[in-house]
CSV table of C-alpha atoms in Angstrom, one decimal:
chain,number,residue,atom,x,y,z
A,243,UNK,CA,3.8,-26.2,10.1
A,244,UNK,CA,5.4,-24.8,6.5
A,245,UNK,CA,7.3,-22.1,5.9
A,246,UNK,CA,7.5,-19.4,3.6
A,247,UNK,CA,10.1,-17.1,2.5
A,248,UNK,CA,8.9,-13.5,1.6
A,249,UNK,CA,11.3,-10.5,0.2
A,250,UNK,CA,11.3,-8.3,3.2
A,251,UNK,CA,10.2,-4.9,1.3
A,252,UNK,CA,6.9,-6.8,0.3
A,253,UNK,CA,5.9,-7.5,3.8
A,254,UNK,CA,7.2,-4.1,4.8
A,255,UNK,CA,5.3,-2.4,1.9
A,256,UNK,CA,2.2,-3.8,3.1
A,257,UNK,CA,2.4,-3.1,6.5
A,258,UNK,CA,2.4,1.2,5.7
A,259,UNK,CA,-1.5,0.5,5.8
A,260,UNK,CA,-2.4,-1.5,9.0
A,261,UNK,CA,-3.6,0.5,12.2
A,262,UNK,CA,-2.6,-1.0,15.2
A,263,UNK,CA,-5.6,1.0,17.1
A,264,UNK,CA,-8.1,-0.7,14.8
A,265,UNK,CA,-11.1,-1.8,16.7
A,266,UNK,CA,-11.5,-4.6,13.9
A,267,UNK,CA,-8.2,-7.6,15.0
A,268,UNK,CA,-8.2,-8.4,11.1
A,269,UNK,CA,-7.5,-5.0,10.1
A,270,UNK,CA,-4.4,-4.9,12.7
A,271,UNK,CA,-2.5,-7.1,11.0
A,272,UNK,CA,-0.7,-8.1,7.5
A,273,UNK,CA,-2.5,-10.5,5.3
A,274,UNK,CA,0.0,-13.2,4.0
A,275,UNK,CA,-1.4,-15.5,1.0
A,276,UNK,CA,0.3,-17.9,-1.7
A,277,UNK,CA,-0.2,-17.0,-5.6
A,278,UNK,CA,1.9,-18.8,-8.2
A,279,UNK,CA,5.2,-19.9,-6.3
A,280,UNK,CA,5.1,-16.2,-4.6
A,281,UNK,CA,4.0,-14.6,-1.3
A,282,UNK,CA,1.8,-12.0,-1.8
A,283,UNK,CA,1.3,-9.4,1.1
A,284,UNK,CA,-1.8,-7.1,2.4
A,285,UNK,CA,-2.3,-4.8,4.4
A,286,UNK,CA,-5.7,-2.7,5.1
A,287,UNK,CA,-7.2,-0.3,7.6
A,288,UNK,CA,-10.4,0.2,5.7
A,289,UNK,CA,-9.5,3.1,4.1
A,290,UNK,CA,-5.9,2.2,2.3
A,291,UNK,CA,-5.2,-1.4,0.8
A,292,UNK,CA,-1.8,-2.4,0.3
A,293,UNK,CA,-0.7,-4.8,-1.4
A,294,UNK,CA,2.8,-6.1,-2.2
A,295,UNK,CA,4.0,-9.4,-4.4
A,296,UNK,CA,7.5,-11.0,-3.1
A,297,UNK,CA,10.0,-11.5,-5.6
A,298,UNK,CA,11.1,-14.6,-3.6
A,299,UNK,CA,10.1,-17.6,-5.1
A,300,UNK,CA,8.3,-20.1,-2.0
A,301,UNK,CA,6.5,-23.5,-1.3
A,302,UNK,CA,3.1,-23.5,-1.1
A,303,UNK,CA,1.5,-22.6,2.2
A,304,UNK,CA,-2.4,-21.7,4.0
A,305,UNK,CA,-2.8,-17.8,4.1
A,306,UNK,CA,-2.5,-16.6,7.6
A,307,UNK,CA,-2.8,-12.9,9.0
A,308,UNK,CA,0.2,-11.6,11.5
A,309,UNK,CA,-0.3,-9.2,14.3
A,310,UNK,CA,1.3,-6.3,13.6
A,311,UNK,CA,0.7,-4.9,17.2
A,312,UNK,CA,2.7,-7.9,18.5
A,313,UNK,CA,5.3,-8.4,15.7
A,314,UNK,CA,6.3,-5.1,15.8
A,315,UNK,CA,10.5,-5.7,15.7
A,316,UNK,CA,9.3,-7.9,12.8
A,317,UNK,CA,8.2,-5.1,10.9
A,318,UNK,CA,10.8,-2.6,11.9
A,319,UNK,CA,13.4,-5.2,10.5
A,320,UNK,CA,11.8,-5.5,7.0
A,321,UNK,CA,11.6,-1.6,6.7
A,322,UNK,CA,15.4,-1.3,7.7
A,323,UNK,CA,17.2,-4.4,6.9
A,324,UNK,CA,18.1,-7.3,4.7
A,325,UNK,CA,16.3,-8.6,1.8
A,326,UNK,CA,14.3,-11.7,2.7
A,327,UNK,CA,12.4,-13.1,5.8
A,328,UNK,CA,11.4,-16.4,6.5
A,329,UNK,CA,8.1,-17.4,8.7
A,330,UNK,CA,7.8,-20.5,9.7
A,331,UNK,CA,4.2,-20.8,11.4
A,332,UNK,CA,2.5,-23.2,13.8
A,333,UNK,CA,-0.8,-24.4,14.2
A,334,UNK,CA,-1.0,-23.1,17.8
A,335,UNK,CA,-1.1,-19.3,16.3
A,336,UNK,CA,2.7,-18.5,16.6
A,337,UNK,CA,5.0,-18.6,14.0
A,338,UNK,CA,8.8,-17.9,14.0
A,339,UNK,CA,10.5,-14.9,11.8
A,340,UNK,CA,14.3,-14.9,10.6
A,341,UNK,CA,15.9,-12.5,8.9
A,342,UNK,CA,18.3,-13.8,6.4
A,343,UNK,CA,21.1,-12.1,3.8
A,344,UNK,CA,20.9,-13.1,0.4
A,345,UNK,CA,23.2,-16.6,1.3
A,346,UNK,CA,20.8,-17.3,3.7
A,347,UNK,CA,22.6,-16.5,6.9
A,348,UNK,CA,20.4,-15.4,10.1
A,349,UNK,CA,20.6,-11.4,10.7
A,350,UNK,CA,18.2,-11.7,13.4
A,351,UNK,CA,15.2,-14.0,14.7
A,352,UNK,CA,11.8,-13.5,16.9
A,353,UNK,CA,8.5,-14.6,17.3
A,354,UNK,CA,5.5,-13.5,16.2
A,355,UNK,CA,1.5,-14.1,16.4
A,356,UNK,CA,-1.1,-14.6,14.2
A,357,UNK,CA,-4.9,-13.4,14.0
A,358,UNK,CA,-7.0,-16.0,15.0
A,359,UNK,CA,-8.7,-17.7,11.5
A,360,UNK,CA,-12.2,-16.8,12.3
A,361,UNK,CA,-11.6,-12.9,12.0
A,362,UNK,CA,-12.0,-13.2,8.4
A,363,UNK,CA,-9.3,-11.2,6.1
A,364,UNK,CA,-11.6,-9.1,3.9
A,365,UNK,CA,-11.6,-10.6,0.1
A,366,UNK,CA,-9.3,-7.8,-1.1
A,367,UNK,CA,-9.5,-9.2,-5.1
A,368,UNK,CA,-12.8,-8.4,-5.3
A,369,UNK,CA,-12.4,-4.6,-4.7
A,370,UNK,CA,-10.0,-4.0,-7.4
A,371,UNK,CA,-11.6,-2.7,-11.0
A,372,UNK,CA,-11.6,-4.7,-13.9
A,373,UNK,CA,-8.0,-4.5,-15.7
A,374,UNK,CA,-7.0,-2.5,-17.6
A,375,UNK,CA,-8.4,0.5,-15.9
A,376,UNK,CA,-9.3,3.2,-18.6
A,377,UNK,CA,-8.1,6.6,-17.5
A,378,UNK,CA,-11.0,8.9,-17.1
A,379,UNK,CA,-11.9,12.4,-16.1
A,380,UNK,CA,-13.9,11.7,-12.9
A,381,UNK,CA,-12.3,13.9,-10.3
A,382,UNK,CA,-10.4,12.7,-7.1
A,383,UNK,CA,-10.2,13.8,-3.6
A,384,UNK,CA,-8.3,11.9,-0.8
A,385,UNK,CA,-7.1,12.8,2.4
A,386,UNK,CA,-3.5,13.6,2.8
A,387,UNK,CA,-3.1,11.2,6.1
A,388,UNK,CA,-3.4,8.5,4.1
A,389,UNK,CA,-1.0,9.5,1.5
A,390,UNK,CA,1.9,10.2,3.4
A,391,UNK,CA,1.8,6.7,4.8
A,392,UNK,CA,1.5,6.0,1.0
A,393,UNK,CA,4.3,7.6,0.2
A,394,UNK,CA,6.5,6.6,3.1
A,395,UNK,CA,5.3,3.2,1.6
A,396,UNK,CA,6.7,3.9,-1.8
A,397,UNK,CA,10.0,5.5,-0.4
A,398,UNK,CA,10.4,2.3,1.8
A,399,UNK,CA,9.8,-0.1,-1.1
A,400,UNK,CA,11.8,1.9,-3.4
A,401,UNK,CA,15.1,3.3,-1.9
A,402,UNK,CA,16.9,5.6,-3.7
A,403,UNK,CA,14.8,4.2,-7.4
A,404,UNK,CA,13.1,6.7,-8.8
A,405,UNK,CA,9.3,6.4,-9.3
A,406,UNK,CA,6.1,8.0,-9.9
A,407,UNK,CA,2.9,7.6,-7.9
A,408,UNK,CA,-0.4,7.5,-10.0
A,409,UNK,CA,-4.0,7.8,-8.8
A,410,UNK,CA,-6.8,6.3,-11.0
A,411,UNK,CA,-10.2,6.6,-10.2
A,412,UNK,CA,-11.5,3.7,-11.9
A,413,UNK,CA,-15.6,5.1,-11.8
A,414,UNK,CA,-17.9,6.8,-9.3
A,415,UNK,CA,-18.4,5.2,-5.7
A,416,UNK,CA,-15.1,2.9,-6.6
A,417,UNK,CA,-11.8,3.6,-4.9
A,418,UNK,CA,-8.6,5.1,-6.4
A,419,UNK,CA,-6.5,2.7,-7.6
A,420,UNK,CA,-3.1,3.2,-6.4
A,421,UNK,CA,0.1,2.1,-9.1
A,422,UNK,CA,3.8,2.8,-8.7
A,423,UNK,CA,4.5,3.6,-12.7
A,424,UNK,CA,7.1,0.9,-13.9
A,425,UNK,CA,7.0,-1.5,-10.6
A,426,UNK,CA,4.5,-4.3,-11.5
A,427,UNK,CA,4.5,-6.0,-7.6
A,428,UNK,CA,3.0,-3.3,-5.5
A,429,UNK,CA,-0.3,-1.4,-5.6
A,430,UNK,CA,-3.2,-0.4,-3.8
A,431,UNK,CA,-6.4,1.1,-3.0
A,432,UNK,CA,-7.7,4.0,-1.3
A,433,UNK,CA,-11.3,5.3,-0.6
A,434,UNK,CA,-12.2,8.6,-2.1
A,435,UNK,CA,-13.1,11.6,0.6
A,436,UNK,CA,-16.1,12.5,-1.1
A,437,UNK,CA,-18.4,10.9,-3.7
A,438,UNK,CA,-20.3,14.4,-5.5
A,439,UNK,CA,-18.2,13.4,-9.0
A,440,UNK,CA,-20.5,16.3,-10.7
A,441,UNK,CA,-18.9,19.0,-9.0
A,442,UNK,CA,-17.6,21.5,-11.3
A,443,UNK,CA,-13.9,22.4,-10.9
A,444,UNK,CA,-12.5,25.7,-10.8
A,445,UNK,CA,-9.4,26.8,-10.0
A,446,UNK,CA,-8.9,29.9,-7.7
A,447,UNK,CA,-8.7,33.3,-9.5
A,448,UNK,CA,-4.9,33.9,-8.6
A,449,UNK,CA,-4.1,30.9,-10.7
A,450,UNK,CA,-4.7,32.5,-13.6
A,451,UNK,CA,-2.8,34.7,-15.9
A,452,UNK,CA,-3.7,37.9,-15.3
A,453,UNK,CA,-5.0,39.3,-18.8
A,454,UNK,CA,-5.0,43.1,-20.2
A,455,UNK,CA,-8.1,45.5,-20.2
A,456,UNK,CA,-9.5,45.9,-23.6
A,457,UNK,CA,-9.1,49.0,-23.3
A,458,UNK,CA,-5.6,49.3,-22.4
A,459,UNK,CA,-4.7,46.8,-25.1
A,460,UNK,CA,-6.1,48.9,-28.0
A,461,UNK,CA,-4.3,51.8,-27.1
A,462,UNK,CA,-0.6,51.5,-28.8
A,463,UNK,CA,2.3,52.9,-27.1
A,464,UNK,CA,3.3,56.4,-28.0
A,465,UNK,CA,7.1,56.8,-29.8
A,466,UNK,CA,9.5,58.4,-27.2
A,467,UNK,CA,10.6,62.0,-27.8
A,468,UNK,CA,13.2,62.8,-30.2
């Protein structure tokens, strides 16, 4: 048994990119691991990768993966209310969630369950690019599905903060990296809706400003009439 305490908008952050209907369990729930005294929280549906680091500092503890199809109050807490949640997990694939205020008092408790261990949580590190990522020219297309959970994401993590969403595509056949400019804990990852990065890009006529006939231009205005 451990426990670990994870800033709520971490876990909730994460959880923008699970699919409940997945056919794959892993992908149905949020990813949970232990990095440097923090939780650090993932979510995936094999298209968007989420992926959130909790301010709260926490012992150290064995990743485990929580259903999101049955942890759903859990979830709907972290989006809504309070700042921190505290799991405490058990070896017989339950674990125990409690809401807490920031002196520790209970909001509100539940349980939860966890994906079994052999439906292996894909190795998320390995898709990210090499860092820094150099801005380059190659050209992006997404689908918009995806970004509006994005950006209810964003808006959940972010409250009332402003921020800006950037989209980086780190080379060809790679997918876009995903940063919230001046918020270091969140990012993510989302895979591009085509791969022709030679295709010219044009925009559509009416976008341009509309420019004068020669003719017309080298013909100067007559003086009015006295």
């Amino acid at each position: 048994m451990s426990s670990v305490l994870i800033e709520a908008r971490a876990l909730a952050f994460a959880s923008f990119a699970v699919n409940p209907e997945c056919l794959r369990p892993h992908l149905r729930g949020v990813r949970v691991e232990y990095r440097d005294g923090h939780a650090v929280c993932i979510g995936t549906d094999g298209v968007v990768l989420l992926f959130a680091r909790s301010a709260c500092e926490t012992p150290p503890f064995e990743p485990f993966t929580l259903n999101f199809r049955k942890s759903g109050r859990l979830f709907a807490t972290c989006r809504k209310m309070g700042p921190m949640v505290s799991i405490e997990t058990h070896d017989d694939g339950e674990a125990i969630w409690r809401l807490l205020r920031s002196n520790g008092s209970v909001i509100e408790r539940g349980f939860v369950e966890q994906i079994d261990e052999f439906e292996d949580f894909p190795e998320w590190r390995f898709l990210l690019p090499k860092s820094p990522i150099q801005p380059s020219a190659i050209p992006v297309g997404v689908h918009p599905m995806p970004l509006r959970w994005i950006c209810r994401a964003v808006d959940n993590y972010q409250g009332d903060a402003p921020c800006t969403l950037r989209l980086l595509a780190p080379g060809a056949e790679l997918p876009v990296v995903l940063l919230v400019q001046g918020v270091p804990n969140v990012g993510g990852l989302i895979l591009s809706a085509f791969q022709d990065h030679d295709a010219e890009i044009v925009f559509p006529d009416w976008t341009m400003q509309a420019s004068m006939p020669a003719e017309e231009a080298a013909v100067e205005p007559a003086e009015a009439a006295a």
